[in-house]
Amino acid sequence: MRDFPPRRIVCLTEETVETLYLLGEQDRIVGVSGYAVRPPQVRREKPRVSAFISADIPKILALDPDLVLAFSDLQANIVADLVRAGVAVHVFNQRDVAGILAMIRTLGAMVGAADRAGGLAQSLEQRLAAIAAAPHPGPPPKVYFEEWDDPLISGIGWVSELIEIAGGTDALPHLRTHKAAKDRIVAPDAVREAMPDVILASWCGKKVVPDRIRQRPGWRDIPAVRNDRIVEIKSSIILQPGPAALTDGLDAIVKALWARHL
């Protein structure tokens, strides 16, 4: 970086955008992912420079960033192009709740807001603990989370953890440690055999169609299908490993699991 704290930051994923806004450091952001929607004003305030696995490299370079923030191996090609162009890049790779909290603290330190980031992370930790400790009116429902429908892909680590914090049990817990989506592909029969009580679906930005889930061969006997407990959770609040998942995403899971008991 040319300066510390960096004055001109480009965020290639949405969770770092939301974190910087929550820290009051949004004036440092000069470009964002096209998927950034939190907070709502980001759509009108910041230029859009990337999708998830593609980016407008000339547009990013024209913004003259001190620092570009990226996420995971899926953005490795974008990162390589930027590094070759002489841009400083930091790649986060959080895949669980602890990693999300560490990302917040790390990003805060990088922009000279370590104390505020520590406070934000601590408040989120306390919120998670309070929800986890809350009593529930029934036994833990078994939950299948579907991240994609063709092929079927089960939820990533932080989603599995949030299901448990909300008072449920993950129907396919052995998949939570797999980072790559291809390693979380599941056979339809495996879901049927797990017999989940609730199906949560978030198809990476594509609208969930519950009838397609109901019509899968053999799935009408699954309790979640039989009892009409198929719930869509918006991708923007659950599939980004940042504050959204720990707040609105978790709240949506809690509602899906327990609203009918309230």
PDB file of C-alpha atoms in Angstrom:
ATOM      1  CA  MET A   1       0.000   0.000   0.000  1.00  0.00           C
ATOM      2  CA  ARG A   2       1.144   3.537  -0.686  1.00  0.00           C
ATOM      3  CA  ASP A   3      -0.554   4.890   2.415  1.00  0.00           C
ATOM      4  CA  PHE A   4      -1.585   3.665   5.822  1.00  0.00           C
ATOM      5  CA  PRO A   5      -4.442   3.565   6.375  1.00  0.00           C
ATOM      6  CA  PRO A   6      -5.271   3.037   2.689  1.00  0.00           C
ATOM      7  CA  ARG A   7      -7.257   5.947   1.277  1.00  0.00           C
ATOM      8  CA  ARG A   8      -8.685   4.293  -1.857  1.00  0.00           C
ATOM      9  CA  ILE A   9     -10.090   0.769  -1.455  1.00  0.00           C
ATOM     10  CA  VAL A  10     -11.819  -1.446  -4.009  1.00  0.00           C
ATOM     11  CA  CYS A  11     -13.953  -4.286  -2.588  1.00  0.00           C
ATOM     12  CA  LEU A  12     -14.529  -7.243  -4.889  1.00  0.00           C
ATOM     13  CA  THR A  13     -17.070  -8.908  -2.581  1.00  0.00           C
ATOM     14  CA  GLU A  14     -19.918  -7.514  -0.547  1.00  0.00           C
ATOM     15  CA  GLU A  15     -18.964  -8.478   3.015  1.00  0.00           C
ATOM     16  CA  THR A  16     -15.983  -6.116   3.162  1.00  0.00           C
ATOM     17  CA  VAL A  17     -18.187  -3.321   1.826  1.00  0.00           C
ATOM     18  CA  GLU A  18     -20.733  -3.805   4.602  1.00  0.00           C
ATOM     19  CA  THR A  19     -18.008  -4.062   7.230  1.00  0.00           C
ATOM     20  CA  LEU A  20     -16.374  -0.798   6.174  1.00  0.00           C
ATOM     21  CA  TYR A  21     -19.748   0.969   6.273  1.00  0.00           C
ATOM     22  CA  LEU A  22     -20.430  -0.420   9.749  1.00  0.00           C
ATOM     23  CA  LEU A  23     -17.036   0.880  10.859  1.00  0.00           C
ATOM     24  CA  GLY A  24     -17.774   4.340   9.444  1.00  0.00           C
ATOM     25  CA  GLU A  25     -14.925   3.962   6.938  1.00  0.00           C
ATOM     26  CA  GLN A  26     -17.034   3.957   3.762  1.00  0.00           C
ATOM     27  CA  ASP A  27     -15.363   7.090   2.378  1.00  0.00           C
ATOM     28  CA  ARG A  28     -12.306   4.954   1.673  1.00  0.00           C
ATOM     29  CA  ILE A  29     -14.280   2.772  -0.756  1.00  0.00           C
ATOM     30  CA  VAL A  30     -13.897   3.817  -4.409  1.00  0.00           C
ATOM     31  CA  GLY A  31     -15.262   0.710  -6.137  1.00  0.00           C
ATOM     32  CA  VAL A  32     -17.400  -2.300  -5.231  1.00  0.00           C
ATOM     33  CA  SER A  33     -18.724  -5.636  -6.399  1.00  0.00           C
ATOM     34  CA  GLY A  34     -21.895  -5.557  -8.469  1.00  0.00           C
ATOM     35  CA  TYR A  35     -23.461  -7.750  -5.795  1.00  0.00           C
ATOM     36  CA  ALA A  36     -22.972  -5.191  -3.021  1.00  0.00           C
ATOM     37  CA  VAL A  37     -26.402  -4.191  -1.704  1.00  0.00           C
ATOM     38  CA  ARG A  38     -25.743  -3.539   2.001  1.00  0.00           C
ATOM     39  CA  PRO A  39     -26.270  -0.876   3.104  1.00  0.00           C
ATOM     40  CA  PRO A  40     -28.778   0.126   0.379  1.00  0.00           C
ATOM     41  CA  GLN A  41     -27.057   3.445  -0.375  1.00  0.00           C
ATOM     42  CA  VAL A  42     -23.988   1.641  -1.680  1.00  0.00           C
ATOM     43  CA  ARG A  43     -25.839   1.141  -4.975  1.00  0.00           C
ATOM     44  CA  ARG A  44     -25.907   4.859  -5.647  1.00  0.00           C
ATOM     45  CA  GLU A  45     -22.707   5.883  -3.876  1.00  0.00           C
ATOM     46  CA  LYS A  46     -20.045   3.555  -5.275  1.00  0.00           C
ATOM     47  CA  PRO A  47     -18.981   2.535  -8.798  1.00  0.00           C
ATOM     48  CA  ARG A  48     -19.432  -1.143  -9.627  1.00  0.00           C
ATOM     49  CA  VAL A  49     -16.310  -2.793 -10.960  1.00  0.00           C
ATOM     50  CA  SER A  50     -16.755  -6.558 -10.704  1.00  0.00           C
ATOM     51  CA  ALA A  51     -18.975  -9.595 -10.618  1.00  0.00           C
ATOM     52  CA  PHE A  52     -17.773 -12.500  -8.478  1.00  0.00           C
ATOM     53  CA  ILE A  53     -15.322 -14.328 -10.724  1.00  0.00           C
ATOM     54  CA  SER A  54     -14.789 -11.521 -13.230  1.00  0.00           C
ATOM     55  CA  ALA A  55     -13.823  -7.873 -12.981  1.00  0.00           C
ATOM     56  CA  ASP A  56     -13.241  -4.806 -15.126  1.00  0.00           C
ATOM     57  CA  ILE A  57      -9.496  -4.549 -14.575  1.00  0.00           C
ATOM     58  CA  PRO A  58      -9.036  -1.285 -16.532  1.00  0.00           C
ATOM     59  CA  LYS A  59     -11.867   0.310 -14.536  1.00  0.00           C
ATOM     60  CA  ILE A  60     -10.269  -0.808 -11.273  1.00  0.00           C
ATOM     61  CA  LEU A  61      -6.871   0.532 -12.303  1.00  0.00           C
ATOM     62  CA  ALA A  62      -8.458   3.841 -13.344  1.00  0.00           C
ATOM     63  CA  LEU A  63      -9.719   4.225  -9.765  1.00  0.00           C
ATOM     64  CA  ASP A  64      -6.073   4.181  -8.602  1.00  0.00           C
ATOM     65  CA  PRO A  65      -6.672   2.011  -5.519  1.00  0.00           C
ATOM     66  CA  ASP A  66      -4.203   1.771  -2.637  1.00  0.00           C
ATOM     67  CA  LEU A  67      -5.722  -1.601  -1.775  1.00  0.00           C
ATOM     68  CA  VAL A  68      -8.060  -4.159  -3.327  1.00  0.00           C
ATOM     69  CA  LEU A  69      -9.934  -6.579  -1.063  1.00  0.00           C
ATOM     70  CA  ALA A  70     -10.816  -9.973  -2.535  1.00  0.00           C
ATOM     71  CA  PHE A  71     -12.205 -13.298  -1.334  1.00  0.00           C
ATOM     72  CA  SER A  72     -11.067 -16.875  -1.865  1.00  0.00           C
ATOM     73  CA  ASP A  73      -9.453 -18.867  -4.623  1.00  0.00           C
ATOM     74  CA  LEU A  74     -12.471 -18.146  -6.821  1.00  0.00           C
ATOM     75  CA  GLN A  75     -11.060 -14.650  -7.378  1.00  0.00           C
ATOM     76  CA  ALA A  76      -7.496 -15.834  -7.923  1.00  0.00           C
ATOM     77  CA  ASN A  77      -7.442 -14.894 -11.615  1.00  0.00           C
ATOM     78  CA  ILE A  78      -8.651 -11.352 -10.865  1.00  0.00           C
ATOM     79  CA  VAL A  79      -6.062 -11.062  -8.100  1.00  0.00           C
ATOM     80  CA  ALA A  80      -3.283 -12.279 -10.388  1.00  0.00           C
ATOM     81  CA  ASP A  81      -4.090  -9.611 -12.977  1.00  0.00           C
ATOM     82  CA  LEU A  82      -4.115  -6.889 -10.326  1.00  0.00           C
ATOM     83  CA  VAL A  83      -0.869  -8.039  -8.750  1.00  0.00           C
ATOM     84  CA  ARG A  84       0.815  -8.053 -12.146  1.00  0.00           C
ATOM     85  CA  ALA A  85      -0.420  -4.476 -12.580  1.00  0.00           C
ATOM     86  CA  GLY A  86       1.302  -3.505  -9.338  1.00  0.00           C
ATOM     87  CA  VAL A  87      -1.790  -3.222  -7.129  1.00  0.00           C
ATOM     88  CA  ALA A  88      -1.734  -4.201  -3.451  1.00  0.00           C
ATOM     89  CA  VAL A  89      -4.295  -6.931  -2.791  1.00  0.00           C
ATOM     90  CA  HIS A  90      -5.484  -8.669   0.364  1.00  0.00           C
ATOM     91  CA  VAL A  91      -7.432 -11.898  -0.072  1.00  0.00           C
ATOM     92  CA  PHE A  92      -9.690 -13.040   2.759  1.00  0.00           C
ATOM     93  CA  ASN A  93     -10.739 -16.691   2.948  1.00  0.00           C
ATOM     94  CA  GLN A  94     -13.136 -17.013   5.896  1.00  0.00           C
ATOM     95  CA  ARG A  95     -15.467 -20.012   5.790  1.00  0.00           C
ATOM     96  CA  ASP A  96     -16.833 -20.175   9.336  1.00  0.00           C
ATOM     97  CA  VAL A  97     -18.175 -17.880  12.049  1.00  0.00           C
ATOM     98  CA  ALA A  98     -14.790 -17.493  13.720  1.00  0.00           C
ATOM     99  CA  GLY A  99     -13.306 -16.542  10.361  1.00  0.00           C
ATOM    100  CA  ILE A 100     -15.980 -13.907   9.798  1.00  0.00           C
ATOM    101  CA  LEU A 101     -15.218 -12.309  13.158  1.00  0.00           C
ATOM    102  CA  ALA A 102     -11.485 -12.451  12.423  1.00  0.00           C
ATOM    103  CA  MET A 103     -12.090 -10.788   9.044  1.00  0.00           C
ATOM    104  CA  ILE A 104     -13.889  -7.901  10.744  1.00  0.00           C
ATOM    105  CA  ARG A 105     -11.048  -7.403  13.210  1.00  0.00           C
ATOM    106  CA  THR A 106      -8.373  -7.719  10.520  1.00  0.00           C
ATOM    107  CA  LEU A 107     -10.074  -5.285   8.157  1.00  0.00           C
ATOM    108  CA  GLY A 108     -10.528  -2.815  11.008  1.00  0.00           C
ATOM    109  CA  ALA A 109      -6.818  -2.964  11.782  1.00  0.00           C
ATOM    110  CA  MET A 110      -5.986  -2.440   8.102  1.00  0.00           C
ATOM    111  CA  VAL A 111      -7.925   0.830   7.965  1.00  0.00           C
ATOM    112  CA  GLY A 112      -6.798   2.151  11.347  1.00  0.00           C
ATOM    113  CA  ALA A 113     -10.082   1.328  13.085  1.00  0.00           C
ATOM    114  CA  ALA A 114      -9.005  -1.621  15.234  1.00  0.00           C
ATOM    115  CA  ASP A 115     -10.901  -0.499  18.334  1.00  0.00           C
ATOM    116  CA  ARG A 116     -14.161   0.006  16.462  1.00  0.00           C
ATOM    117  CA  ALA A 117     -13.746  -3.315  14.668  1.00  0.00           C
ATOM    118  CA  GLY A 118     -13.095  -5.060  17.966  1.00  0.00           C
ATOM    119  CA  GLY A 119     -16.259  -3.544  19.371  1.00  0.00           C
ATOM    120  CA  LEU A 120     -18.277  -4.590  16.341  1.00  0.00           C
ATOM    121  CA  ALA A 121     -16.959  -8.154  16.479  1.00  0.00           C
ATOM    122  CA  GLN A 122     -17.617  -8.361  20.211  1.00  0.00           C
ATOM    123  CA  SER A 123     -21.192  -7.141  19.809  1.00  0.00           C
ATOM    124  CA  LEU A 124     -21.773  -9.782  17.137  1.00  0.00           C
ATOM    125  CA  GLU A 125     -20.260 -12.472  19.372  1.00  0.00           C
ATOM    126  CA  GLN A 126     -22.586 -11.463  22.193  1.00  0.00           C
ATOM    127  CA  ARG A 127     -25.565 -11.544  19.838  1.00  0.00           C
ATOM    128  CA  LEU A 128     -24.672 -15.046  18.648  1.00  0.00           C
ATOM    129  CA  ALA A 129     -24.257 -16.253  22.222  1.00  0.00           C
ATOM    130  CA  ALA A 130     -27.623 -14.812  23.272  1.00  0.00           C
ATOM    131  CA  ILE A 131     -29.428 -16.487  20.364  1.00  0.00           C
ATOM    132  CA  ALA A 132     -27.669 -19.786  21.010  1.00  0.00           C
ATOM    133  CA  ALA A 133     -28.705 -19.661  24.676  1.00  0.00           C
ATOM    134  CA  ALA A 134     -32.367 -18.836  23.978  1.00  0.00           C
ATOM    135  CA  PRO A 135     -34.870 -21.557  24.929  1.00  0.00           C
ATOM    136  CA  HIS A 136     -36.923 -23.182  22.176  1.00  0.00           C
ATOM    137  CA  PRO A 137     -40.448 -24.602  22.285  1.00  0.00           C
ATOM    138  CA  GLY A 138     -39.551 -27.948  20.783  1.00  0.00           C
ATOM    139  CA  PRO A 139     -36.757 -30.382  19.893  1.00  0.00           C
ATOM    140  CA  PRO A 140     -34.089 -29.227  17.407  1.00  0.00           C
ATOM    141  CA  PRO A 141     -35.393 -29.593  13.854  1.00  0.00           C
ATOM    142  CA  LYS A 142     -33.137 -31.288  11.340  1.00  0.00           C
ATOM    143  CA  VAL A 143     -32.268 -28.775   8.606  1.00  0.00           C
ATOM    144  CA  TYR A 144     -31.040 -29.232   5.043  1.00  0.00           C
ATOM    145  CA  PHE A 145     -29.622 -26.066   3.517  1.00  0.00           C
ATOM    146  CA  GLU A 146     -29.441 -25.995  -0.287  1.00  0.00           C
ATOM    147  CA  GLU A 147     -26.990 -23.552  -1.819  1.00  0.00           C
ATOM    148  CA  TRP A 148     -27.644 -24.654  -5.405  1.00  0.00           C
ATOM    149  CA  ASP A 149     -30.157 -26.884  -7.147  1.00  0.00           C
ATOM    150  CA  ASP A 150     -28.333 -28.379 -10.150  1.00  0.00           C
ATOM    151  CA  PRO A 151     -26.360 -30.195  -8.908  1.00  0.00           C
ATOM    152  CA  LEU A 152     -27.557 -30.106  -5.304  1.00  0.00           C
ATOM    153  CA  ILE A 153     -25.009 -28.315  -3.140  1.00  0.00           C
ATOM    154  CA  SER A 154     -25.301 -28.215   0.627  1.00  0.00           C
ATOM    155  CA  GLY A 155     -24.426 -25.231   2.808  1.00  0.00           C
ATOM    156  CA  ILE A 156     -20.929 -24.037   3.637  1.00  0.00           C
ATOM    157  CA  GLY A 157     -19.388 -23.959   7.123  1.00  0.00           C
ATOM    158  CA  TRP A 158     -20.785 -20.719   8.491  1.00  0.00           C
ATOM    159  CA  VAL A 159     -24.315 -21.663   7.381  1.00  0.00           C
ATOM    160  CA  SER A 160     -24.088 -24.989   9.190  1.00  0.00           C
ATOM    161  CA  GLU A 161     -22.893 -23.213  12.338  1.00  0.00           C
ATOM    162  CA  LEU A 162     -25.695 -20.645  12.141  1.00  0.00           C
ATOM    163  CA  ILE A 163     -28.278 -23.426  11.849  1.00  0.00           C
ATOM    164  CA  GLU A 164     -26.967 -24.836  15.124  1.00  0.00           C
ATOM    165  CA  ILE A 165     -26.860 -21.407  16.798  1.00  0.00           C
ATOM    166  CA  ALA A 166     -30.500 -20.946  15.747  1.00  0.00           C
ATOM    167  CA  GLY A 167     -31.423 -24.178  17.521  1.00  0.00           C
ATOM    168  CA  GLY A 168     -31.430 -26.651  14.636  1.00  0.00           C
ATOM    169  CA  THR A 169     -29.214 -29.530  13.602  1.00  0.00           C
ATOM    170  CA  ASP A 170     -27.536 -29.775  10.218  1.00  0.00           C
ATOM    171  CA  ALA A 171     -28.914 -32.727   8.246  1.00  0.00           C
ATOM    172  CA  LEU A 172     -25.549 -33.169   6.480  1.00  0.00           C
ATOM    173  CA  PRO A 173     -22.985 -31.936   9.038  1.00  0.00           C
ATOM    174  CA  HIS A 174     -20.052 -33.839   7.530  1.00  0.00           C
ATOM    175  CA  LEU A 175     -20.019 -31.428   4.577  1.00  0.00           C
ATOM    176  CA  ARG A 176     -19.495 -28.251   6.611  1.00  0.00           C
ATOM    177  CA  THR A 177     -15.686 -28.453   6.513  1.00  0.00           C
ATOM    178  CA  HIS A 178     -15.511 -28.564   2.721  1.00  0.00           C
ATOM    179  CA  LYS A 179     -14.637 -25.143   1.326  1.00  0.00           C
ATOM    180  CA  ALA A 180     -15.192 -25.818  -2.364  1.00  0.00           C
ATOM    181  CA  ALA A 181     -18.752 -26.083  -3.645  1.00  0.00           C
ATOM    182  CA  LYS A 182     -17.831 -29.136  -5.727  1.00  0.00           C
ATOM    183  CA  ASP A 183     -16.978 -30.969  -2.511  1.00  0.00           C
ATOM    184  CA  ARG A 184     -20.438 -30.229  -1.073  1.00  0.00           C
ATOM    185  CA  ILE A 185     -22.417 -31.757  -3.940  1.00  0.00           C
ATOM    186  CA  VAL A 186     -24.986 -34.183  -2.571  1.00  0.00           C
ATOM    187  CA  ALA A 187     -27.105 -36.874  -4.165  1.00  0.00           C
ATOM    188  CA  PRO A 188     -30.873 -36.348  -3.937  1.00  0.00           C
ATOM    189  CA  ASP A 189     -31.178 -39.731  -2.239  1.00  0.00           C
ATOM    190  CA  ALA A 190     -28.779 -38.595   0.511  1.00  0.00           C
ATOM    191  CA  VAL A 191     -31.104 -35.719   1.364  1.00  0.00           C
ATOM    192  CA  ARG A 192     -34.124 -38.004   1.231  1.00  0.00           C
ATOM    193  CA  GLU A 193     -32.442 -40.470   3.575  1.00  0.00           C
ATOM    194  CA  ALA A 194     -31.544 -37.646   5.994  1.00  0.00           C
ATOM    195  CA  MET A 195     -35.281 -36.787   6.272  1.00  0.00           C
ATOM    196  CA  PRO A 196     -34.892 -33.086   7.186  1.00  0.00           C
ATOM    197  CA  ASP A 197     -37.694 -31.326   9.041  1.00  0.00           C
ATOM    198  CA  VAL A 198     -36.906 -28.011   7.347  1.00  0.00           C
ATOM    199  CA  ILE A 199     -35.385 -27.188   3.968  1.00  0.00           C
ATOM    200  CA  LEU A 200     -33.720 -23.797   3.670  1.00  0.00           C
ATOM    201  CA  ALA A 201     -32.731 -22.787   0.163  1.00  0.00           C
ATOM    202  CA  SER A 202     -30.654 -19.958  -1.247  1.00  0.00           C
ATOM    203  CA  TRP A 203     -29.724 -20.561  -4.859  1.00  0.00           C
ATOM    204  CA  CYS A 204     -26.817 -18.105  -5.200  1.00  0.00           C
ATOM    205  CA  GLY A 205     -28.992 -15.205  -6.309  1.00  0.00           C
ATOM    206  CA  LYS A 206     -31.421 -17.269  -8.405  1.00  0.00           C
ATOM    207  CA  LYS A 207     -35.019 -17.311  -7.187  1.00  0.00           C
ATOM    208  CA  VAL A 208     -35.891 -20.469  -5.292  1.00  0.00           C
ATOM    209  CA  VAL A 209     -38.851 -22.415  -6.722  1.00  0.00           C
ATOM    210  CA  PRO A 210     -40.291 -24.618  -3.950  1.00  0.00           C
ATOM    211  CA  ASP A 211     -42.373 -26.671  -6.430  1.00  0.00           C
ATOM    212  CA  ARG A 212     -39.176 -27.910  -8.078  1.00  0.00           C
ATOM    213  CA  ILE A 213     -38.011 -29.155  -4.700  1.00  0.00           C
ATOM    214  CA  ARG A 214     -41.356 -30.830  -3.952  1.00  0.00           C
ATOM    215  CA  GLN A 215     -41.377 -32.601  -7.313  1.00  0.00           C
ATOM    216  CA  ARG A 216     -38.018 -34.321  -6.919  1.00  0.00           C
ATOM    217  CA  PRO A 217     -38.487 -38.102  -7.019  1.00  0.00           C
ATOM    218  CA  GLY A 218     -39.061 -39.545  -3.568  1.00  0.00           C
ATOM    219  CA  TRP A 219     -38.970 -36.180  -1.803  1.00  0.00           C
ATOM    220  CA  ARG A 220     -42.684 -35.988  -0.989  1.00  0.00           C
ATOM    221  CA  ASP A 221     -42.022 -38.277   1.978  1.00  0.00           C
ATOM    222  CA  ILE A 222     -39.451 -35.881   3.467  1.00  0.00           C
ATOM    223  CA  PRO A 223     -40.981 -34.188   6.540  1.00  0.00           C
ATOM    224  CA  ALA A 224     -39.988 -30.709   5.309  1.00  0.00           C
ATOM    225  CA  VAL A 225     -41.844 -31.275   2.032  1.00  0.00           C
ATOM    226  CA  ARG A 226     -44.802 -33.073   3.600  1.00  0.00           C
ATOM    227  CA  ASN A 227     -45.273 -30.292   6.159  1.00  0.00           C
ATOM    228  CA  ASP A 228     -44.604 -27.422   3.730  1.00  0.00           C
ATOM    229  CA  ARG A 229     -41.472 -26.220   5.492  1.00  0.00           C
ATOM    230  CA  ILE A 230     -39.408 -25.105   2.490  1.00  0.00           C
ATOM    231  CA  VAL A 231     -38.100 -21.592   3.081  1.00  0.00           C
ATOM    232  CA  GLU A 232     -36.059 -19.338   0.813  1.00  0.00           C
ATOM    233  CA  ILE A 233     -33.367 -17.192   2.427  1.00  0.00           C
ATOM    234  CA  LYS A 234     -32.024 -14.395   0.253  1.00  0.00           C
ATOM    235  CA  SER A 235     -28.459 -14.922  -0.911  1.00  0.00           C
ATOM    236  CA  SER A 236     -27.469 -11.403   0.103  1.00  0.00           C
ATOM    237  CA  ILE A 237     -28.038 -12.177   3.776  1.00  0.00           C
ATOM    238  CA  ILE A 238     -26.719 -15.724   4.076  1.00  0.00           C
ATOM    239  CA  LEU A 239     -24.177 -16.534   1.349  1.00  0.00           C
ATOM    240  CA  GLN A 240     -21.759 -13.708   2.091  1.00  0.00           C
ATOM    241  CA  PRO A 241     -19.374 -14.480   4.971  1.00  0.00           C
ATOM    242  CA  GLY A 242     -19.776 -11.184   6.778  1.00  0.00           C
ATOM    243  CA  PRO A 243     -22.026  -9.199   9.110  1.00  0.00           C
ATOM    244  CA  ALA A 244     -25.183  -9.895   7.075  1.00  0.00           C
ATOM    245  CA  ALA A 245     -25.009 -13.617   7.767  1.00  0.00           C
ATOM    246  CA  LEU A 246     -24.544 -13.068  11.505  1.00  0.00           C
ATOM    247  CA  THR A 247     -27.488 -10.664  11.731  1.00  0.00           C
ATOM    248  CA  ASP A 248     -30.294 -10.793   9.161  1.00  0.00           C
ATOM    249  CA  GLY A 249     -29.230 -14.217   7.895  1.00  0.00           C
ATOM    250  CA  LEU A 250     -29.300 -15.763  11.353  1.00  0.00           C
ATOM    251  CA  ASP A 251     -32.602 -14.039  12.141  1.00  0.00           C
ATOM    252  CA  ALA A 252     -34.105 -15.542   8.973  1.00  0.00           C
ATOM    253  CA  ILE A 253     -32.987 -19.016  10.034  1.00  0.00           C
ATOM    254  CA  VAL A 254     -34.449 -18.558  13.519  1.00  0.00           C
ATOM    255  CA  LYS A 255     -37.753 -17.454  11.988  1.00  0.00           C
ATOM    256  CA  ALA A 256     -37.814 -20.406   9.593  1.00  0.00           C
ATOM    257  CA  LEU A 257     -37.199 -22.886  12.401  1.00  0.00           C
ATOM    258  CA  TRP A 258     -39.424 -21.492  15.124  1.00  0.00           C
ATOM    259  CA  ALA A 259     -41.991 -18.973  13.798  1.00  0.00           C
ATOM    260  CA  ARG A 260     -44.797 -21.535  13.646  1.00  0.00           C
ATOM    261  CA  HIS A 261     -44.290 -22.217  17.379  1.00  0.00           C
ATOM    262  CA  LEU A 262     -44.578 -18.557  18.387  1.00  0.00           C
TER     263      LEU A 262
END
